[in-house]
mmCIF file of C-alpha atoms (C1' of nucleotides) in Angstrom:
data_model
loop_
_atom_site.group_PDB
_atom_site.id
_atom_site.type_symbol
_atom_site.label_atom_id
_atom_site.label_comp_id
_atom_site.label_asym_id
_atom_site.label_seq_id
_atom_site.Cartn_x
_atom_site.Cartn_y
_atom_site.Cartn_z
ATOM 1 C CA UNK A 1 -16.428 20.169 9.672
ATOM 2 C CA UNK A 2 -16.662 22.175 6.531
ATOM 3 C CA UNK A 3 -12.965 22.400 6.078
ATOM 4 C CA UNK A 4 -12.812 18.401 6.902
ATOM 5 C CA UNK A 5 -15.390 17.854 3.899
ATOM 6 C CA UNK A 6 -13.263 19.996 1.908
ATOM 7 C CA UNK A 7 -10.156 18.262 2.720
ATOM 8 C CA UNK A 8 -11.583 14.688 2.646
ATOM 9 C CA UNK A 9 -13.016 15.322 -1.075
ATOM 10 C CA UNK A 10 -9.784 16.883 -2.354
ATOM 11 C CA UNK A 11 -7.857 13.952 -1.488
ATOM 12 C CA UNK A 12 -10.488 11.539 -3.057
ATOM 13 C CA UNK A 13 -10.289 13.945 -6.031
ATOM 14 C CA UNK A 14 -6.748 13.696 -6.563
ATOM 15 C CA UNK A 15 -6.235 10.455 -5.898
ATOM 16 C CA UNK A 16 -8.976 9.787 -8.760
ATOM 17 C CA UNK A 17 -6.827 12.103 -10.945
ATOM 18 C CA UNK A 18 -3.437 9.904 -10.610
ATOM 19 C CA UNK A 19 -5.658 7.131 -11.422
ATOM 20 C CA UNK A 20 -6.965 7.983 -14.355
ATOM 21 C CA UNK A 21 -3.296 9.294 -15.104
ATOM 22 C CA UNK A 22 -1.272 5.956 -14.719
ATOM 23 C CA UNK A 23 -4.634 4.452 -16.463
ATOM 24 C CA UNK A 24 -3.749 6.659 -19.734
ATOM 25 C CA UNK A 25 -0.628 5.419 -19.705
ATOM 26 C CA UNK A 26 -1.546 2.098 -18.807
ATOM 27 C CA UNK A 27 -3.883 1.375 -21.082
ATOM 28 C CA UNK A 28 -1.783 1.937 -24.260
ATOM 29 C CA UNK A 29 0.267 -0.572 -23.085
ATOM 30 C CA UNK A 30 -2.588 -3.312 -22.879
ATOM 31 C CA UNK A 31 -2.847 -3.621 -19.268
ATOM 32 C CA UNK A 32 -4.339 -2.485 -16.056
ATOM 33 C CA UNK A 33 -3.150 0.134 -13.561
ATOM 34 C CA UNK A 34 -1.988 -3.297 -10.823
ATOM 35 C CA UNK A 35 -0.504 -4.499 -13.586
ATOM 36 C CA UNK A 36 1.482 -1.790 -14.800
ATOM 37 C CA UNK A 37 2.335 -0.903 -11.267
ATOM 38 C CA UNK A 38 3.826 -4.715 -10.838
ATOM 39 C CA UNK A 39 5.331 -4.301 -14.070
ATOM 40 C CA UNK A 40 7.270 -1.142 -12.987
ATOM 41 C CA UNK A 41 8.532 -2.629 -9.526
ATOM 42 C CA UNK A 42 9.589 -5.970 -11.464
ATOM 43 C CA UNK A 43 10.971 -3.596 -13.804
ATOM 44 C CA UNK A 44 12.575 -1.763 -11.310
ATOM 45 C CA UNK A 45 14.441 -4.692 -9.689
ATOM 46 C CA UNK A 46 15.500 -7.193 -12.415
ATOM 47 C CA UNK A 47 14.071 -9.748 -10.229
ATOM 48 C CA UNK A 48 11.954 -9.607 -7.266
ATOM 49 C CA UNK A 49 10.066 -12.122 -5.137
ATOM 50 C CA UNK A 50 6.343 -11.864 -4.278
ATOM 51 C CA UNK A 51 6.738 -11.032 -0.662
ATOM 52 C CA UNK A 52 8.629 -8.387 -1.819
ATOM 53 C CA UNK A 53 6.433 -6.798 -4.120
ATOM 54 C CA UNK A 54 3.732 -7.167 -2.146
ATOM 55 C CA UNK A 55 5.506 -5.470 0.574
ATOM 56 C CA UNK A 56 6.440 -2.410 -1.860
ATOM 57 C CA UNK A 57 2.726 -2.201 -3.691
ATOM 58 C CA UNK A 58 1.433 -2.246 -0.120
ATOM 59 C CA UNK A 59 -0.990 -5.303 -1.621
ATOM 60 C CA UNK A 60 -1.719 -8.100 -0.073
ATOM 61 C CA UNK A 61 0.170 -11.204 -0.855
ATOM 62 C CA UNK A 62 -2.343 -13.294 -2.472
ATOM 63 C CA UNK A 63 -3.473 -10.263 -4.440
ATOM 64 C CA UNK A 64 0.037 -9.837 -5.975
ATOM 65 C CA UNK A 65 0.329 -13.249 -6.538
ATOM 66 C CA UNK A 66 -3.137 -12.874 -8.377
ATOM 67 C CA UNK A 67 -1.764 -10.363 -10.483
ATOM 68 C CA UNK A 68 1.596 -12.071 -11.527
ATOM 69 C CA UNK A 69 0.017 -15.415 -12.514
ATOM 70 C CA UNK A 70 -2.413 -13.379 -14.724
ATOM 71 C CA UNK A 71 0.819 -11.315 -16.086
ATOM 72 C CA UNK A 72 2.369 -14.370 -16.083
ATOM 73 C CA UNK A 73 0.166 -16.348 -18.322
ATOM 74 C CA UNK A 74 0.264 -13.936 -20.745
ATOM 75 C CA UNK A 75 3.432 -13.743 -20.906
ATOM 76 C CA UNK A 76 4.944 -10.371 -19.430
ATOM 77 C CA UNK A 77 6.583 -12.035 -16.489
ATOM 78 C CA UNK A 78 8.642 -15.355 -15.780
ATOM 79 C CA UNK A 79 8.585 -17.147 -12.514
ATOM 80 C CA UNK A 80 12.104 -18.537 -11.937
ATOM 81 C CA UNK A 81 11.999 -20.639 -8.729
ATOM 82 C CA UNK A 82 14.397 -19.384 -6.380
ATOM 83 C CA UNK A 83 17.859 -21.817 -6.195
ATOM 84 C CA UNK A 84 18.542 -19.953 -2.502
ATOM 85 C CA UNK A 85 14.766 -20.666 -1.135
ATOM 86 C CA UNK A 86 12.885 -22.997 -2.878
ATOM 87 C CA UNK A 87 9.709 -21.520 -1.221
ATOM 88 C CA UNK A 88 10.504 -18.721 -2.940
ATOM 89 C CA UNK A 89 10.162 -17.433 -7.090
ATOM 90 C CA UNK A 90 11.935 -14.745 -8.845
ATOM 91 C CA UNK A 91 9.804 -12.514 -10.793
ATOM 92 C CA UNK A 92 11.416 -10.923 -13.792
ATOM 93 C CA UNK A 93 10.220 -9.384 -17.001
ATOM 94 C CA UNK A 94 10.076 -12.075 -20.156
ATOM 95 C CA UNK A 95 12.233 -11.405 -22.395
ATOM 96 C CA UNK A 96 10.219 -9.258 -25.115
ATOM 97 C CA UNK A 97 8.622 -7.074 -22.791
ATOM 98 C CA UNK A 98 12.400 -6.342 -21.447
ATOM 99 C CA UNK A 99 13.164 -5.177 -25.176
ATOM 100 C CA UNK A 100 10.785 -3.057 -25.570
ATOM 101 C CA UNK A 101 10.189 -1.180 -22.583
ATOM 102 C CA UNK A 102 10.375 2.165 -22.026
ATOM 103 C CA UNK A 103 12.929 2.871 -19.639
ATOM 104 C CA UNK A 104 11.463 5.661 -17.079
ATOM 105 C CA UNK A 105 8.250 3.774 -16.727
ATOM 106 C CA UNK A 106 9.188 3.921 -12.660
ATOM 107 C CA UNK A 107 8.740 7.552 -12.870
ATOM 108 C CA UNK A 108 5.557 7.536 -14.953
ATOM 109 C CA UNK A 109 3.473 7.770 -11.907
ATOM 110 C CA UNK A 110 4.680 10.757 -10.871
ATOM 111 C CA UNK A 111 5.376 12.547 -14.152
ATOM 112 C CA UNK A 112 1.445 13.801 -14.224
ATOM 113 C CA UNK A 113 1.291 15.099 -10.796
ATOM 114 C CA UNK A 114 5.293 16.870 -11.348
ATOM 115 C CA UNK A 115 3.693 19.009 -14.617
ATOM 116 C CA UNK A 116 0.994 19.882 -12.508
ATOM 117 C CA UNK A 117 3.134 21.103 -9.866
ATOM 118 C CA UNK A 118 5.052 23.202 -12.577
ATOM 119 C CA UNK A 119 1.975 25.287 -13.103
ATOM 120 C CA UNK A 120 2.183 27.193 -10.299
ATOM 121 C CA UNK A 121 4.583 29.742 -8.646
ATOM 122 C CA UNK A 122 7.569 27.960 -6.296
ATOM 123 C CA UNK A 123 5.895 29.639 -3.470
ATOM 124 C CA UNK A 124 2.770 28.059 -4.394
ATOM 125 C CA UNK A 125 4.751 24.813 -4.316
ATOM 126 C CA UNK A 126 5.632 25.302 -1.242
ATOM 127 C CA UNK A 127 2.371 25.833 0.735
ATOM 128 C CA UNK A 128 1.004 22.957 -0.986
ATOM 129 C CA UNK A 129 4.249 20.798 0.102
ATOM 130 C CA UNK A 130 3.782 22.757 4.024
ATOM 131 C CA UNK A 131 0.371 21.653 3.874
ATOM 132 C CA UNK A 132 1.077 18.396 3.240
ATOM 133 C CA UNK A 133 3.353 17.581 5.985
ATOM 134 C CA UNK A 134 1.195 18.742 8.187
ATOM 135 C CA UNK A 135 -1.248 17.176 7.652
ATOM 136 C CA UNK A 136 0.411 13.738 7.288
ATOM 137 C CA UNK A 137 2.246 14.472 10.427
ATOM 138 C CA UNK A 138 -1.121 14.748 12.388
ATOM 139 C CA UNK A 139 -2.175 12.112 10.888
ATOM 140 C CA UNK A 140 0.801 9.866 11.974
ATOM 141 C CA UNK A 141 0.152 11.659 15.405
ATOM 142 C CA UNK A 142 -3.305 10.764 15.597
ATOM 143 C CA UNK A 143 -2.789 7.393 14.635
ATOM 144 C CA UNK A 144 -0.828 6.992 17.352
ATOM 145 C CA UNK A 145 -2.903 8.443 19.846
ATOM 146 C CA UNK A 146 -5.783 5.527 18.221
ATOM 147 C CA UNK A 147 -3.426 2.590 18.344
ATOM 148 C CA UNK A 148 -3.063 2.363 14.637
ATOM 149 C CA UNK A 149 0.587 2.520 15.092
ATOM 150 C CA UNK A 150 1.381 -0.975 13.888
ATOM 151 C CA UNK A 151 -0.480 -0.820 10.791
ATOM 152 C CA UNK A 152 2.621 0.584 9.137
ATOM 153 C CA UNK A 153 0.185 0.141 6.094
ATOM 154 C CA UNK A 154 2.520 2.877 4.471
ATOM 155 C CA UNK A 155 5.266 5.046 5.155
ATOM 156 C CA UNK A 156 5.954 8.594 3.562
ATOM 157 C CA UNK A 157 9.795 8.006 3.335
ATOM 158 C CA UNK A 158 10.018 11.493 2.187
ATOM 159 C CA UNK A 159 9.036 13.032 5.497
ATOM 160 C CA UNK A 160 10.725 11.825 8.662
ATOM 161 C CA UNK A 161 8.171 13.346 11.075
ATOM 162 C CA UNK A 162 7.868 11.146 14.664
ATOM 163 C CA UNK A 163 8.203 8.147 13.088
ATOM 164 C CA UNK A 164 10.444 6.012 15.232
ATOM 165 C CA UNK A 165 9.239 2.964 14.490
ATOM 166 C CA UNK A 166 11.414 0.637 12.458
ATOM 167 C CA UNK A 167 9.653 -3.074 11.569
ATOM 168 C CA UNK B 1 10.368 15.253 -9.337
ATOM 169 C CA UNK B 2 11.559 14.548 -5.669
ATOM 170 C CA UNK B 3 8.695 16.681 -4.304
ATOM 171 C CA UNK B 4 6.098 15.184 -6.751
ATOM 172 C CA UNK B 5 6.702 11.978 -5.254
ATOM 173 C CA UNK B 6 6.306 13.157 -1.715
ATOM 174 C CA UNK B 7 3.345 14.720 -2.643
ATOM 175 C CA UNK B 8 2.069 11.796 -4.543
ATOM 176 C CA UNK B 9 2.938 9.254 -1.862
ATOM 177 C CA UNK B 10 1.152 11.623 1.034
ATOM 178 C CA UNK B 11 -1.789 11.400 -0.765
ATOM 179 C CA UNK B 12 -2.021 8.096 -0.913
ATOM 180 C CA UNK B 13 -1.266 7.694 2.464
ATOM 181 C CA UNK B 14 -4.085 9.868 3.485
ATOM 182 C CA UNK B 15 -6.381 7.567 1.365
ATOM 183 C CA UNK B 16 -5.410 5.001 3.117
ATOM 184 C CA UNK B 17 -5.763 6.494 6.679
ATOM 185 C CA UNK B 18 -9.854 7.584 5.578
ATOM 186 C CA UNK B 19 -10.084 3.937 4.360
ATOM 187 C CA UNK B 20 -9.130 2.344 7.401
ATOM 188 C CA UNK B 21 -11.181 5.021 9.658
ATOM 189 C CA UNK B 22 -14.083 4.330 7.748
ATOM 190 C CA UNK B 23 -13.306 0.310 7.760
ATOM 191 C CA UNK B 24 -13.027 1.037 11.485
ATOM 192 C CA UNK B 25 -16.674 1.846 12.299
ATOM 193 C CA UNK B 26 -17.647 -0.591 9.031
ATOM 194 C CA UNK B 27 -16.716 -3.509 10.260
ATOM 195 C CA UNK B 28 -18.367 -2.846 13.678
ATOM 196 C CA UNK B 29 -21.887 -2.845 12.276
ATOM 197 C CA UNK B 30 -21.033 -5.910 9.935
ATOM 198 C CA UNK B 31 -21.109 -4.183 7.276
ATOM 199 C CA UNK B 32 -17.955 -3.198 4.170
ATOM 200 C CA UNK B 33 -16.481 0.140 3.045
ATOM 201 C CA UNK B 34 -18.615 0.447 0.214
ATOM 202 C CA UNK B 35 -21.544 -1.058 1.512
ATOM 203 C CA UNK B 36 -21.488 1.142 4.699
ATOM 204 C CA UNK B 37 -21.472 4.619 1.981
ATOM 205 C CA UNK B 38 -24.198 3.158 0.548
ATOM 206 C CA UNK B 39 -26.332 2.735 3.760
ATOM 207 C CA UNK B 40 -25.546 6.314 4.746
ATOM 208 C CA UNK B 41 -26.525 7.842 1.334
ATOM 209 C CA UNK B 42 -29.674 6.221 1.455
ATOM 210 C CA UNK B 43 -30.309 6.943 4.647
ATOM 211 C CA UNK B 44 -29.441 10.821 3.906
ATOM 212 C CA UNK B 45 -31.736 10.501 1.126
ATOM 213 C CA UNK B 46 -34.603 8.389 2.959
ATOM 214 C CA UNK B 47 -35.103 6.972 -0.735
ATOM 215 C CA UNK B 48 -32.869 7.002 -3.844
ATOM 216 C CA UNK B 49 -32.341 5.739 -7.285
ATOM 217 C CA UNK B 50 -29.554 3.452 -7.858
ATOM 218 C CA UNK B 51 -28.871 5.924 -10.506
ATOM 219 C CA UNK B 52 -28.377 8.941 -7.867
ATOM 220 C CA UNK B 53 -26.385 6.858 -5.419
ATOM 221 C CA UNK B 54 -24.417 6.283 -8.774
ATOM 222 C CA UNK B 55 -23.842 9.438 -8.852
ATOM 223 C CA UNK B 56 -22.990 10.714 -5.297
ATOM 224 C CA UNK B 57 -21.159 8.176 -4.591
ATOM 225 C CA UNK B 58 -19.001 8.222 -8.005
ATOM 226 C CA UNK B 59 -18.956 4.594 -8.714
ATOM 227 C CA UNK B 60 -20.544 3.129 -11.922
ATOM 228 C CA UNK B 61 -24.365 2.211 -11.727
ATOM 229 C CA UNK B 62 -23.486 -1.574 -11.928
ATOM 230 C CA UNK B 63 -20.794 -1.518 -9.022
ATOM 231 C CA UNK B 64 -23.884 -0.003 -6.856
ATOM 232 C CA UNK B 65 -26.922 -2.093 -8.280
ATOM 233 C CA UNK B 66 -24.151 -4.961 -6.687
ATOM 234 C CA UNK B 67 -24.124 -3.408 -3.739
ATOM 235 C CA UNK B 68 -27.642 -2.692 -3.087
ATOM 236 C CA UNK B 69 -28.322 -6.111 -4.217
ATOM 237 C CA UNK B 70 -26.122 -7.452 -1.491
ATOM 238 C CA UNK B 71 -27.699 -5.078 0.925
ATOM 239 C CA UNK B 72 -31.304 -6.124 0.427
ATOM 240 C CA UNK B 73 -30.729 -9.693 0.373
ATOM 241 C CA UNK B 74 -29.106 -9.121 4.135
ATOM 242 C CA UNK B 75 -32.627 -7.381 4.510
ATOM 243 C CA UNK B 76 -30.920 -3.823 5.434
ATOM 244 C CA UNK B 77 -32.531 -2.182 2.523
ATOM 245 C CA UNK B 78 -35.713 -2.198 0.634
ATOM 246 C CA UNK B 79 -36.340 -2.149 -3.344
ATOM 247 C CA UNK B 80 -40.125 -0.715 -3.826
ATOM 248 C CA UNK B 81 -40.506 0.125 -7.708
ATOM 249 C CA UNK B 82 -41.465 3.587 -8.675
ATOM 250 C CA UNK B 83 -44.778 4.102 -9.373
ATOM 251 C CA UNK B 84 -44.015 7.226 -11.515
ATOM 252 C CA UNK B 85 -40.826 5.551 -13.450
ATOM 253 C CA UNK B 86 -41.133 2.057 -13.509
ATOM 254 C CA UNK B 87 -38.086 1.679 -14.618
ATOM 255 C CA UNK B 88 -36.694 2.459 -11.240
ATOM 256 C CA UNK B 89 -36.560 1.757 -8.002
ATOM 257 C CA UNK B 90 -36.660 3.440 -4.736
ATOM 258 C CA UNK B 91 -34.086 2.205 -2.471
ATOM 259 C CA UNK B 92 -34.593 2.716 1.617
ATOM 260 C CA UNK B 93 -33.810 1.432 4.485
ATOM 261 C CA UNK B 94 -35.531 -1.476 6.138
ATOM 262 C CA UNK B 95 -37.097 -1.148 9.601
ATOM 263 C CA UNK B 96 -35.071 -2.958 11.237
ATOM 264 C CA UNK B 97 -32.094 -1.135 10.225
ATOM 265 C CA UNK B 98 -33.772 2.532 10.101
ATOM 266 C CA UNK B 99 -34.548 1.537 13.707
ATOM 267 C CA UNK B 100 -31.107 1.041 15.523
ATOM 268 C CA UNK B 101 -29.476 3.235 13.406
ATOM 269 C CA UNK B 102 -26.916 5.826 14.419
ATOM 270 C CA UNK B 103 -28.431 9.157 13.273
ATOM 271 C CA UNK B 104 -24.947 10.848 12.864
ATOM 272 C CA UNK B 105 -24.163 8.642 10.368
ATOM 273 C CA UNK B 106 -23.463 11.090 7.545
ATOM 274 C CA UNK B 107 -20.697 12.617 9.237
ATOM 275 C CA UNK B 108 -18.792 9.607 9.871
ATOM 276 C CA UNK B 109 -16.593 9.804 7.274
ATOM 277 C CA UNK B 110 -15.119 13.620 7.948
ATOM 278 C CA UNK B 111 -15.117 12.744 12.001
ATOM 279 C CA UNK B 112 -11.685 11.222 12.023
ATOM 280 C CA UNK B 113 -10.028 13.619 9.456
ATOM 281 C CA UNK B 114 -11.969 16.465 11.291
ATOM 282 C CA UNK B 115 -10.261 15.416 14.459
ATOM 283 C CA UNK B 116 -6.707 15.281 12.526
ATOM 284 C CA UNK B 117 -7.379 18.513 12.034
ATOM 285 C CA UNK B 118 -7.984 19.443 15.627
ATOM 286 C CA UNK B 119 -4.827 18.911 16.565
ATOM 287 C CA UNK B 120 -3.156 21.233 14.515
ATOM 288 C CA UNK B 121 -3.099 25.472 15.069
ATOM 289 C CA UNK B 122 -5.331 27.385 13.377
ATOM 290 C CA UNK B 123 -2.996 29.169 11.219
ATOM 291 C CA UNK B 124 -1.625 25.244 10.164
ATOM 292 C CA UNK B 125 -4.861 24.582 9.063
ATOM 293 C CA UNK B 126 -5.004 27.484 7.001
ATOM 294 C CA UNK B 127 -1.965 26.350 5.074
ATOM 295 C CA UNK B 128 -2.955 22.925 4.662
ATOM 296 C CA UNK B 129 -6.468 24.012 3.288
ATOM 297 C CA UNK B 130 -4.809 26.527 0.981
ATOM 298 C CA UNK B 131 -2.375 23.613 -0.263
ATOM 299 C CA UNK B 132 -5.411 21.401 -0.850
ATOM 300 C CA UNK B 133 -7.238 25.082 -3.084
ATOM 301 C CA UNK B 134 -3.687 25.376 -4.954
ATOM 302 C CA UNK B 135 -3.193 21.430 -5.771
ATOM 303 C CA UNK B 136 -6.856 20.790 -6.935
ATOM 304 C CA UNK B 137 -7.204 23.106 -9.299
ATOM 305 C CA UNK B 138 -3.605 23.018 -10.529
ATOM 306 C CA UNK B 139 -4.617 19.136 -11.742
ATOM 307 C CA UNK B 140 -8.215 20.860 -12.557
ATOM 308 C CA UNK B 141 -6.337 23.244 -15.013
ATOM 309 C CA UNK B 142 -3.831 20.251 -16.132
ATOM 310 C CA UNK B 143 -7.148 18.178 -17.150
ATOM 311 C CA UNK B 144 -8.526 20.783 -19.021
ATOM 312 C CA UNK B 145 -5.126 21.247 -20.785
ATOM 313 C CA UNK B 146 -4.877 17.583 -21.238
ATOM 314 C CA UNK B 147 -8.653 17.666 -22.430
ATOM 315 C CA UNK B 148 -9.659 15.370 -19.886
ATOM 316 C CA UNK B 149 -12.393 17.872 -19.013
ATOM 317 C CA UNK B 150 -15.241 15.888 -19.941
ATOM 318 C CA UNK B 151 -14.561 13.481 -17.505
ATOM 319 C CA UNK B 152 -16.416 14.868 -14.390
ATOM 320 C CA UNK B 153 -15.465 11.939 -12.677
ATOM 321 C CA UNK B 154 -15.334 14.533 -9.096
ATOM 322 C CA UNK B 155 -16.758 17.674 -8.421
ATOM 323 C CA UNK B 156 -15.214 19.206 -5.395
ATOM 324 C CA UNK B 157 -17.859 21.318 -4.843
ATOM 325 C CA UNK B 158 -16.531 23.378 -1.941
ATOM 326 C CA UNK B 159 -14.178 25.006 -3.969
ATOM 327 C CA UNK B 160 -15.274 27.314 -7.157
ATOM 328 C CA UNK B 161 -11.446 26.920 -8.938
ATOM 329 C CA UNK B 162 -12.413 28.001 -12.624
ATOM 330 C CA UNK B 163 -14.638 25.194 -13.555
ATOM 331 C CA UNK B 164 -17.291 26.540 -15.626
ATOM 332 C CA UNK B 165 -19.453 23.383 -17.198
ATOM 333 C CA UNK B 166 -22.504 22.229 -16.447
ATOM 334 C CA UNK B 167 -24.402 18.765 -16.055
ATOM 335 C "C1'" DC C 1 17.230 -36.407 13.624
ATOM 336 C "C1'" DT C 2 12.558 -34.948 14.549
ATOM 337 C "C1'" DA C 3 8.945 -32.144 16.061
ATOM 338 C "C1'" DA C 4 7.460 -27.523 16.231
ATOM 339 C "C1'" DC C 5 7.498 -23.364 14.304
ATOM 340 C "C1'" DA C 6 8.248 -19.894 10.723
ATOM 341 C "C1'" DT C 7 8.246 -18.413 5.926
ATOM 342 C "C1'" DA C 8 6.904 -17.880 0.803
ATOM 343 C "C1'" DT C 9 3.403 -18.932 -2.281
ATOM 344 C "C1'" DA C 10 -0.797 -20.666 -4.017
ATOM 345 C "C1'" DT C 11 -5.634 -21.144 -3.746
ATOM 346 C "C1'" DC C 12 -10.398 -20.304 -2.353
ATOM 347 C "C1'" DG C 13 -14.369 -17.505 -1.211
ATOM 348 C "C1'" DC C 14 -16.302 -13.254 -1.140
ATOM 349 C "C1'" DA C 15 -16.863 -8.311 -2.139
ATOM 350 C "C1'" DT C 16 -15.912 -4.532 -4.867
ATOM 351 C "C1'" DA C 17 -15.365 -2.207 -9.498
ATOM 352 C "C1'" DC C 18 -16.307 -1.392 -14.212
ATOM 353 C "C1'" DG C 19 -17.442 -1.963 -19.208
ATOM 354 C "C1'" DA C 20 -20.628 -4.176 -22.226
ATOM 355 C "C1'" DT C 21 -24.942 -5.749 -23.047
ATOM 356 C "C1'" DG C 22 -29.870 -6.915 -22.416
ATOM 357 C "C1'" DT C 23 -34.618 -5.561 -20.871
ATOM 358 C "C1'" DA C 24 -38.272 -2.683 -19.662
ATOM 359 C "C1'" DT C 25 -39.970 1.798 -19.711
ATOM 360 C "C1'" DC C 26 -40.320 6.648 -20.890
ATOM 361 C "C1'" DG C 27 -40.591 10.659 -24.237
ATOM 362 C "C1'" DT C 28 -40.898 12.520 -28.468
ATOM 363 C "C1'" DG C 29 -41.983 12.989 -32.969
ATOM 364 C "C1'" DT C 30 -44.739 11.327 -36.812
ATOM 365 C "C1'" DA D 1 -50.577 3.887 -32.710
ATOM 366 C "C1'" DC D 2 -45.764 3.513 -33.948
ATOM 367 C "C1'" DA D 3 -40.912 3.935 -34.258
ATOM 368 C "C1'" DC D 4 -36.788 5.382 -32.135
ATOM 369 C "C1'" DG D 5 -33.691 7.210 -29.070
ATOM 370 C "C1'" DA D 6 -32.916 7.918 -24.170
ATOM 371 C "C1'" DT D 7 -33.145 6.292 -19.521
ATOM 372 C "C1'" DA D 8 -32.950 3.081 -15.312
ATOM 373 C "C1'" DC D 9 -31.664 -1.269 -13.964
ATOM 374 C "C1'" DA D 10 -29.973 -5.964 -14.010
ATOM 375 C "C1'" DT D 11 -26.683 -9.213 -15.447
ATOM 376 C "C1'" DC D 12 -22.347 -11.045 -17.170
ATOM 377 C "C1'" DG D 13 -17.383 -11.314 -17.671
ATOM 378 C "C1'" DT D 14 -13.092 -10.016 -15.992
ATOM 379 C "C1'" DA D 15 -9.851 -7.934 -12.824
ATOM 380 C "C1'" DT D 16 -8.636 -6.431 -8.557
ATOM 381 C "C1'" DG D 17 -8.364 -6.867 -3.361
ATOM 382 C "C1'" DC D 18 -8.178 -9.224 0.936
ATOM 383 C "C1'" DG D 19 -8.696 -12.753 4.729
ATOM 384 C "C1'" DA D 20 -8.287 -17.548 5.617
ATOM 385 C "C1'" DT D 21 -6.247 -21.589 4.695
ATOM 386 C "C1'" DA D 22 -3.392 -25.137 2.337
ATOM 387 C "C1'" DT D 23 1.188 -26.571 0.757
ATOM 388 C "C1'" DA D 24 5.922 -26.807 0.466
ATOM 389 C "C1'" DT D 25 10.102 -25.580 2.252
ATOM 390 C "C1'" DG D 26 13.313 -23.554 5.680
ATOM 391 C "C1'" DT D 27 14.817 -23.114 10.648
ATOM 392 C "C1'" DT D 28 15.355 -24.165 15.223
ATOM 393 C "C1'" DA D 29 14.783 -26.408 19.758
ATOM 394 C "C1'" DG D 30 15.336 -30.708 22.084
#
DNA sequence: CTAACATATATCGCATACGATGTATCGTGT
DNA sequence: ACACGATACATCGTATGCGATATATGTTAG
């Protein structure tokens, strides 16, 4: 139970730690960390619907929708309505926050935790990357064993482990 | 930058996977996520400031004063004033709910990832522990570097690392 | 074509979450 | 006693975050 304890605040720790990394960033740029992360899947996509995003952020609908008309209003984002679907909008970036945008923003989130990694030795690197699999792995396993299985609330892409499941 | 984002995206999937474990057993007593840490601090603590549950619980002292606010007007906890501080307040549990409680429930939120771990060898364990030792203070060193030191926002006390400040 | 169903958003209500600010109290120094 | 800073809470404003529901539009069965 120890080692559980352990385990349970290191992932609470680190997850605080890419928060208050993307908030840094975030921040300077005027806005919050669910903004910046719509921002940087809008910006990622040229245009994007709601569904969509929501389905990438892993937020609910109505949250991201939340988010957009507040980005919206100020003026980040334009809503085109969709010609295709009319049940459906087109979320792109405005047109001065297109100009001036730094153009690796997408890999912002994961610039922090990649100089951290560079600290240590490659074998180091490697038992932290081991240990992770694992322990997602038996964590997809014991989902399954609890029924959980169709929460497909996220997916590590990065690690095929028993995931057979497709949508 | 490939493995940062595995890394990155595992540990937000094991966030997620604690949330919904906890959310689990939550939502059987009535009761949310943040609400139900609450109740088991307090009930850990048999009475507490809203200032120490501020504090174990890493939230800000107004997110909790919410919380406990919520909590007493459902009648599962009790505000008696401090006789020796009057500025604060003791917060406990109310009868009914220090009756019918489950007395395990401190240990709640390591059961499921304590099971996880079950499943796995011992020498797997091992790895994934070390992993966890290796990443933590690699971002512990990073925040120092970065001179985000001061912000104490998690102490992962099971592990020493190099952290040498007080209070 | 129309009714029934499905889909994409928007909106509402509620519960965090946090910074800023106000209030009462405590401690300390004068 | 008094002033002043520190402390413990409460409250307010704003921003998520989500479930439930409403609305408009697409799709399909008959």
């Amino acid at each position: 139970m120890e080692k559980a304890a352990f385990i349970r605040e290191s992932i609470d720790f680190l997850q605080r730690y890419m928060m208050k990394s993307l908030q840094k960033y975030s921040e300077e740029h005027g806005v919050t960390i669910p903004q910046a992360r719509v921002i940087a899947e809008v910006f990622a996509h040229k245009a994007i619907s709601i569904k969509l995003l929501s389905k990438n952020l892993k937020m609910t609908q109505s949250t991201v929708s939340d988010i957009v008309e507040r980005l919206t209003s100020k003026g980040l984002l334009v809503k085109t309505p969709n010609p295709k679907d009319k049940r459906s909008v087109e979320i792109s970036l405005s047109s001065e926050l297109s100009e001036g945008i730094d153009a690796n923003i997408p890999e912002i989130t994961n610039q922090s935790l990649s100089q951290v990694l560079n600290l240590l030795k490659p074998d180091e690197q490697e038992t932290i990357e081991k240990g992770m699999q694992l322990l997602v792995s038996a964590v997809k396993e014991k989902m399954e064993a609890d029924g959980m299985d169709h929460f497909e609330f996220f997916d590590v892409v990065y690690f095929p482990g028993k995931t057979k499941k497709e949508k």
